[in-house]
mmCIF file of C-alpha atoms in Angstrom:
data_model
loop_
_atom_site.group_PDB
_atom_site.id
_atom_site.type_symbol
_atom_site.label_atom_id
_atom_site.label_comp_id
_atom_site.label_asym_id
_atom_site.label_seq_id
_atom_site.Cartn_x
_atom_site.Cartn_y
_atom_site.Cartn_z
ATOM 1 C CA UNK Q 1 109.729 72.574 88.679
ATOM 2 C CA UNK Q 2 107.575 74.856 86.612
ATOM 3 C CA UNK Q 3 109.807 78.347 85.657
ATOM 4 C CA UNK Q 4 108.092 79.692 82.728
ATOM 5 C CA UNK Q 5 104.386 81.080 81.801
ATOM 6 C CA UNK Q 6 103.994 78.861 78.916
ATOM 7 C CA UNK Q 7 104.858 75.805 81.890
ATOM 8 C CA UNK Q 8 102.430 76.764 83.820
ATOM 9 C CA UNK Q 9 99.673 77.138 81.460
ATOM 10 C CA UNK Q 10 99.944 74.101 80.242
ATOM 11 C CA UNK Q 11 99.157 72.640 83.984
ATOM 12 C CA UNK Q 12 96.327 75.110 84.315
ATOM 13 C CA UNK Q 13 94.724 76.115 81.318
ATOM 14 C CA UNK Q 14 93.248 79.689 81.039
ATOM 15 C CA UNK Q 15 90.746 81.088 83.637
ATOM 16 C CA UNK Q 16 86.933 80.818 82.556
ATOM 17 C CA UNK Q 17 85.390 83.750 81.356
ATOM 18 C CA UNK Q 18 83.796 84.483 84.713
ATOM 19 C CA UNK Q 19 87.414 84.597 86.738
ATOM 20 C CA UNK Q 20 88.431 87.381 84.283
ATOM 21 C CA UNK Q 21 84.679 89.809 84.212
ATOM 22 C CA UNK Q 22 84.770 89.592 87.896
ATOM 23 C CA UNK Q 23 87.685 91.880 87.900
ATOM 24 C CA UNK Q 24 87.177 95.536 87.946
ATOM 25 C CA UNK Q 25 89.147 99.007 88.612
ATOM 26 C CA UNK Q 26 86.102 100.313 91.491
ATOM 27 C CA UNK Q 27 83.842 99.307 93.587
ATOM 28 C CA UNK Q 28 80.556 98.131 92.471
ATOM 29 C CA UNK Q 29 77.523 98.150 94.656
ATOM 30 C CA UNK Q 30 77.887 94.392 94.962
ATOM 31 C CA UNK Q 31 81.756 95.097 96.498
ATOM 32 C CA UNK Q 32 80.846 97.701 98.894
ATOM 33 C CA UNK Q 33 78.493 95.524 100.008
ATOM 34 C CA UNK Q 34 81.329 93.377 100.973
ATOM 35 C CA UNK Q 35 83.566 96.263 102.234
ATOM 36 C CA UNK Q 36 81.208 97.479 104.718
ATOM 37 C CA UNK Q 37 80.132 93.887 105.893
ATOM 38 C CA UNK Q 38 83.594 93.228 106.647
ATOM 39 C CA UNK Q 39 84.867 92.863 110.641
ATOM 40 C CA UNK Q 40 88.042 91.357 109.520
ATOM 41 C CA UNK Q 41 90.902 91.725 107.061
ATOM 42 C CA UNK Q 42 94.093 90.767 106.142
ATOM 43 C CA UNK Q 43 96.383 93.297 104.687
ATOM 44 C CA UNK Q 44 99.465 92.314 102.410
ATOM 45 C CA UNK Q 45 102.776 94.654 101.846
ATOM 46 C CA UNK Q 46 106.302 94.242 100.467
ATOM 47 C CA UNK Q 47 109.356 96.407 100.851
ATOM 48 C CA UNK Q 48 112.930 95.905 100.506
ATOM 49 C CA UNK Q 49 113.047 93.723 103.657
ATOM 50 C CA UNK Q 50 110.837 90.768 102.325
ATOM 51 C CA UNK Q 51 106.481 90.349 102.456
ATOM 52 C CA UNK Q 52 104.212 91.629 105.526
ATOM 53 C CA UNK Q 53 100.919 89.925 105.943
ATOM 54 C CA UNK Q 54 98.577 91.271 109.213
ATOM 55 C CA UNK Q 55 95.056 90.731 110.680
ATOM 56 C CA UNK Q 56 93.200 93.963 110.911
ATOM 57 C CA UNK Q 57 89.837 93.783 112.812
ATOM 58 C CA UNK Q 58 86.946 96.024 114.082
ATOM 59 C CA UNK Q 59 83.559 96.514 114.302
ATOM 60 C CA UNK Q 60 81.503 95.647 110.502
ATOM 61 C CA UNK Q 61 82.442 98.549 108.105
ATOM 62 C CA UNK Q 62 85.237 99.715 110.187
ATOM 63 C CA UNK Q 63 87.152 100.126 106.663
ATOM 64 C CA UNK Q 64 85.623 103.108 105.254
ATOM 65 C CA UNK Q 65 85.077 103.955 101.581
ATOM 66 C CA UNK Q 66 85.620 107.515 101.017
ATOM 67 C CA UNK Q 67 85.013 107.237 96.922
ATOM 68 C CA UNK Q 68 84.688 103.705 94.760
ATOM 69 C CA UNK Q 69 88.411 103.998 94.534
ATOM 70 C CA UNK Q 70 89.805 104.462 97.920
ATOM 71 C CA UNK Q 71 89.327 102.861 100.613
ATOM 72 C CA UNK Q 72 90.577 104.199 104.906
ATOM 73 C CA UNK Q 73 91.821 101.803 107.465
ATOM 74 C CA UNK Q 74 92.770 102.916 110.480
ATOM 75 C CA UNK Q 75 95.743 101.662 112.157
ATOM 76 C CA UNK Q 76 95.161 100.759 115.745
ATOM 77 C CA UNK Q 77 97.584 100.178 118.586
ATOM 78 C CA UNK Q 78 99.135 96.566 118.362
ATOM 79 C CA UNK Q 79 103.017 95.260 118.830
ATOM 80 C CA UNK Q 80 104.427 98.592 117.112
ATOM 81 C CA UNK Q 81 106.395 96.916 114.981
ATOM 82 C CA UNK Q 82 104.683 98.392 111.623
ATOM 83 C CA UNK Q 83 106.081 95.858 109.483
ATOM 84 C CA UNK Q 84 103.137 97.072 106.874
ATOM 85 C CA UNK Q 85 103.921 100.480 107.013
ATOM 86 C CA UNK Q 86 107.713 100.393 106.951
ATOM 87 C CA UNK Q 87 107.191 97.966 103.552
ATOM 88 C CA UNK Q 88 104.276 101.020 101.931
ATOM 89 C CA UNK Q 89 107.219 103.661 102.753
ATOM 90 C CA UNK Q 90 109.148 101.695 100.631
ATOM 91 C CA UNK Q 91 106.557 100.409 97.912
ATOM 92 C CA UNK Q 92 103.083 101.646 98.103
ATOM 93 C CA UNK Q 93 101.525 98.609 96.745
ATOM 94 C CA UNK Q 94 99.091 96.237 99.018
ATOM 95 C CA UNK Q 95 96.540 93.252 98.860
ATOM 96 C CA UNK Q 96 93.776 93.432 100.891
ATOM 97 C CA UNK Q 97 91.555 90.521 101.722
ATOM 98 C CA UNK Q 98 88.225 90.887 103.367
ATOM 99 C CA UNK Q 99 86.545 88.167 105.321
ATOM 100 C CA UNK Q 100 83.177 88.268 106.839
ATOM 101 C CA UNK Q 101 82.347 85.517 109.460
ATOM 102 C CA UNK Q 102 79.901 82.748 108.229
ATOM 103 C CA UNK Q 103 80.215 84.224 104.023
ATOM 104 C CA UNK Q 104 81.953 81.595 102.007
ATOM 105 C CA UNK Q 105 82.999 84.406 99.662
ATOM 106 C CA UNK Q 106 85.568 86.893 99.959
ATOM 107 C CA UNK Q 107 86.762 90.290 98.687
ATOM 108 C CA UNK Q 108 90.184 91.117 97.179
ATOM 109 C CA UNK Q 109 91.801 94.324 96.680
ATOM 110 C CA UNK Q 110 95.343 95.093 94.863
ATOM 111 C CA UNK Q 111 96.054 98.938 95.128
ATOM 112 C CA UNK Q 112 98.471 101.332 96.387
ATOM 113 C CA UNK Q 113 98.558 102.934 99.897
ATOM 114 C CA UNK Q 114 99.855 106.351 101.535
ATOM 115 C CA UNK Q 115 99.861 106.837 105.226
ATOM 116 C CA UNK Q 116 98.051 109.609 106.160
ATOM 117 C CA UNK Q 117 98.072 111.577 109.644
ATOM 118 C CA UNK Q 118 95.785 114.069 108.618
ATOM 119 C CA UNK Q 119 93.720 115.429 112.059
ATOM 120 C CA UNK Q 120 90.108 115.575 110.093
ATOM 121 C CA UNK Q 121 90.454 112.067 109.078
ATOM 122 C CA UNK Q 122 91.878 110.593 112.405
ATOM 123 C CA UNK Q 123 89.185 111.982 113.800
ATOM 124 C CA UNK Q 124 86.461 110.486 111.775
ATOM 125 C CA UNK Q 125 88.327 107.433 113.604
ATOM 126 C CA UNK Q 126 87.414 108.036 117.310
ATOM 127 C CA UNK Q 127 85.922 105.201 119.092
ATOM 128 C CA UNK Q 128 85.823 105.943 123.067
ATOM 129 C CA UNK Q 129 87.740 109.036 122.563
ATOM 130 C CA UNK Q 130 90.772 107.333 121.075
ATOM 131 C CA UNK Q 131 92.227 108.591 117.635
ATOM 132 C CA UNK Q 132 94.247 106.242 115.322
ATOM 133 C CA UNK Q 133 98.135 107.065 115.168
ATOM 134 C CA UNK Q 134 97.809 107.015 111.031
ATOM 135 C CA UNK Q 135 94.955 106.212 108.489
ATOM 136 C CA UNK Q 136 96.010 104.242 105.720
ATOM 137 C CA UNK Q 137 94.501 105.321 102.097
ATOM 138 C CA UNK Q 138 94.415 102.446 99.069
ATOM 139 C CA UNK Q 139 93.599 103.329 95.912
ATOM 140 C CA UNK Q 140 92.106 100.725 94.684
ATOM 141 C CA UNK Q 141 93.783 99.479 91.127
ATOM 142 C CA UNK Q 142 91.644 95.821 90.620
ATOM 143 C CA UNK Q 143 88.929 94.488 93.005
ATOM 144 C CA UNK Q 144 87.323 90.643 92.845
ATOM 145 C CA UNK Q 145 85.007 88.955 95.086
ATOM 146 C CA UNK Q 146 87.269 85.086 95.384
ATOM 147 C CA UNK Q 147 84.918 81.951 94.988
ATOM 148 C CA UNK Q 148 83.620 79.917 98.548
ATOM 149 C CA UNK Q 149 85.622 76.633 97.404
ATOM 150 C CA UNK Q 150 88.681 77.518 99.946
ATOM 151 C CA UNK Q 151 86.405 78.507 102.965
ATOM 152 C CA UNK Q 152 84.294 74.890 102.376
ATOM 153 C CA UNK Q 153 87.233 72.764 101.963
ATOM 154 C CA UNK Q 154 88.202 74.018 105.461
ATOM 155 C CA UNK Q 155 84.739 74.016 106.949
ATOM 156 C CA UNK Q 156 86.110 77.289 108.646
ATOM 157 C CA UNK Q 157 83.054 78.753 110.201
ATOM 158 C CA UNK Q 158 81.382 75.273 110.781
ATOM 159 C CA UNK Q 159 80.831 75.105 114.609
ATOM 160 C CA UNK Q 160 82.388 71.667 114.842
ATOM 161 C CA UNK Q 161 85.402 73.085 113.180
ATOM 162 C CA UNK Q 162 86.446 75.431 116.486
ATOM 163 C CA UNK Q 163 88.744 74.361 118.646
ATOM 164 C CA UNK Q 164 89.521 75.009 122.140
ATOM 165 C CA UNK Q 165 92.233 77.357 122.708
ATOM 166 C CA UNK Q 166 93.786 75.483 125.483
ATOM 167 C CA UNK Q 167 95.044 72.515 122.552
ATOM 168 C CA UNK Q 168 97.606 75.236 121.379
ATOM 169 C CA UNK Q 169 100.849 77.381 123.255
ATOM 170 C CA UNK Q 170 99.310 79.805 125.318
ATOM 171 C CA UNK Q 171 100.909 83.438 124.407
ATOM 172 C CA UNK Q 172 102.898 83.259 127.301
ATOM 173 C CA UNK Q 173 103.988 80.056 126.888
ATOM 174 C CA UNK Q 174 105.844 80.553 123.104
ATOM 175 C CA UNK Q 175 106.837 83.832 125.045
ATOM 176 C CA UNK Q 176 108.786 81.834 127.844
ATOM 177 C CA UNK Q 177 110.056 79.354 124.995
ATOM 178 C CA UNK Q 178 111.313 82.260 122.721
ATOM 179 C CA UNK Q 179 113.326 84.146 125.607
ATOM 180 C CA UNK Q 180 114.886 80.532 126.862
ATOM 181 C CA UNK Q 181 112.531 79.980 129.861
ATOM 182 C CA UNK Q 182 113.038 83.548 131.592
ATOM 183 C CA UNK Q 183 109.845 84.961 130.446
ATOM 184 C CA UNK Q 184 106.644 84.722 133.436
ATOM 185 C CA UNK Q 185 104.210 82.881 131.200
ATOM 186 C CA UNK Q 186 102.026 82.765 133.899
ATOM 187 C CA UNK Q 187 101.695 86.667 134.873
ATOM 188 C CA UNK Q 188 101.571 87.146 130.939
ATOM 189 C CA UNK Q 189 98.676 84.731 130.190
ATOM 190 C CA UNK Q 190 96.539 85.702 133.702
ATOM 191 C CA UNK Q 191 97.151 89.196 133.169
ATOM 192 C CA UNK Q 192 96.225 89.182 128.953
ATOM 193 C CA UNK Q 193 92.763 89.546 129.231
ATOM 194 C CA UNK Q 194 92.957 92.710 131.214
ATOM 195 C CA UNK Q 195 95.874 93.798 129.019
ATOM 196 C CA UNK Q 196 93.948 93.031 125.985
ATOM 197 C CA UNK Q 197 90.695 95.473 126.397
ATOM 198 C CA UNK Q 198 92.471 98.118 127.647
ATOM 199 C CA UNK Q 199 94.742 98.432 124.695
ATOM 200 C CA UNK Q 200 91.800 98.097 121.758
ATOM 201 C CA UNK Q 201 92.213 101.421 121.037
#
């Protein structure tokens, strides 16, 4: 087992010269680039109960940048149980990755976040009429665009890489499992669909 720096190291070596320029304290042009390209992102927390780490998704640019140093993400409905936002009441600090569908590269952002339920910025928000409960602000401390090597070893947005849904638990199914078989998989799965657009936002 390694359990030092020095251990590590040794295994590793010291990142190239690139890995450490790529690093900066604000967004570039290059990053917003990224930022606003972005349908997809996974957001990172901790807090005295252990690690959060949750999918965030919405239309491209649906993250806005409101100055090279802070980034707003609204918080739309899901499973309410705000893992994320109990940890940042706790610790403010976050990781954001951004992912954009068919890039190789991705974004990262370390920073610390405030929930904010400020009516002027909900509102910049709306889509079909429907406000965010909260906006979460990050102020960004390091941002780095991550290399393609991950995304290519998995051949993740190669088409014969998809798989069909129907090779996994449906939903309902690991809901009937979890509950000991009393759950109605079947109402749960026929009526998700439905269940699912209505509740976007």
């Amino acid at each position: 087992m390694l359990t030092t720096l020095e251990q590590l190291e040794q295994v590793y070596g010291q990142p190239n010269e690139r890995a450490i320029w790529k690093e900066i304290s604000a967004l570039n042009v290059d990053y917003r680039a990224f930022v606003e390209a972005s349908p997809f992102i996974v957001l990172a927390s901790v807090g005295a109960g252990g690690t959060d780490c949750s999918p965030k998704g919405d239309a491209p640019g649906f993250v806005k940048i409101l100055d090279d140093r802070t980034l707003a993400i609204p918080d739309r409905p899901g499973n309410n149980r705000i893992d994320n936002l109990r940890n940042i009441i706790a610790d403010p600090r976050v990781s954001l990755l951004f992912i954009i569908p068919g890039v190789g590269e991705t974004l990262r952002v370390n920073g610390r976040a405030a929930i904010s339920t400020d009516p002027d910025l909900l509102a910049t928000f709306t889509v079909g009429g429907k406000l965010p409960l909260t906006v979460l602000l990050v102020s960004i401390d390091s941002v780095y665009f991550h290399c393609s090597k991950a995304v290519v070893r998995a051949k993740l947005w190669a088409p014969e890489s998809q798989i069909e849904r129907a090779r996994l638990p449906s939903a309902g199914a690991i809901h009937q499992r979890l509950s000991g078989g009393v759950f109605d998989a079947e109402a749960y799965d026929r009526d998700m669909p439905a269940r699912t657009q209505a509740t976007l936002y």
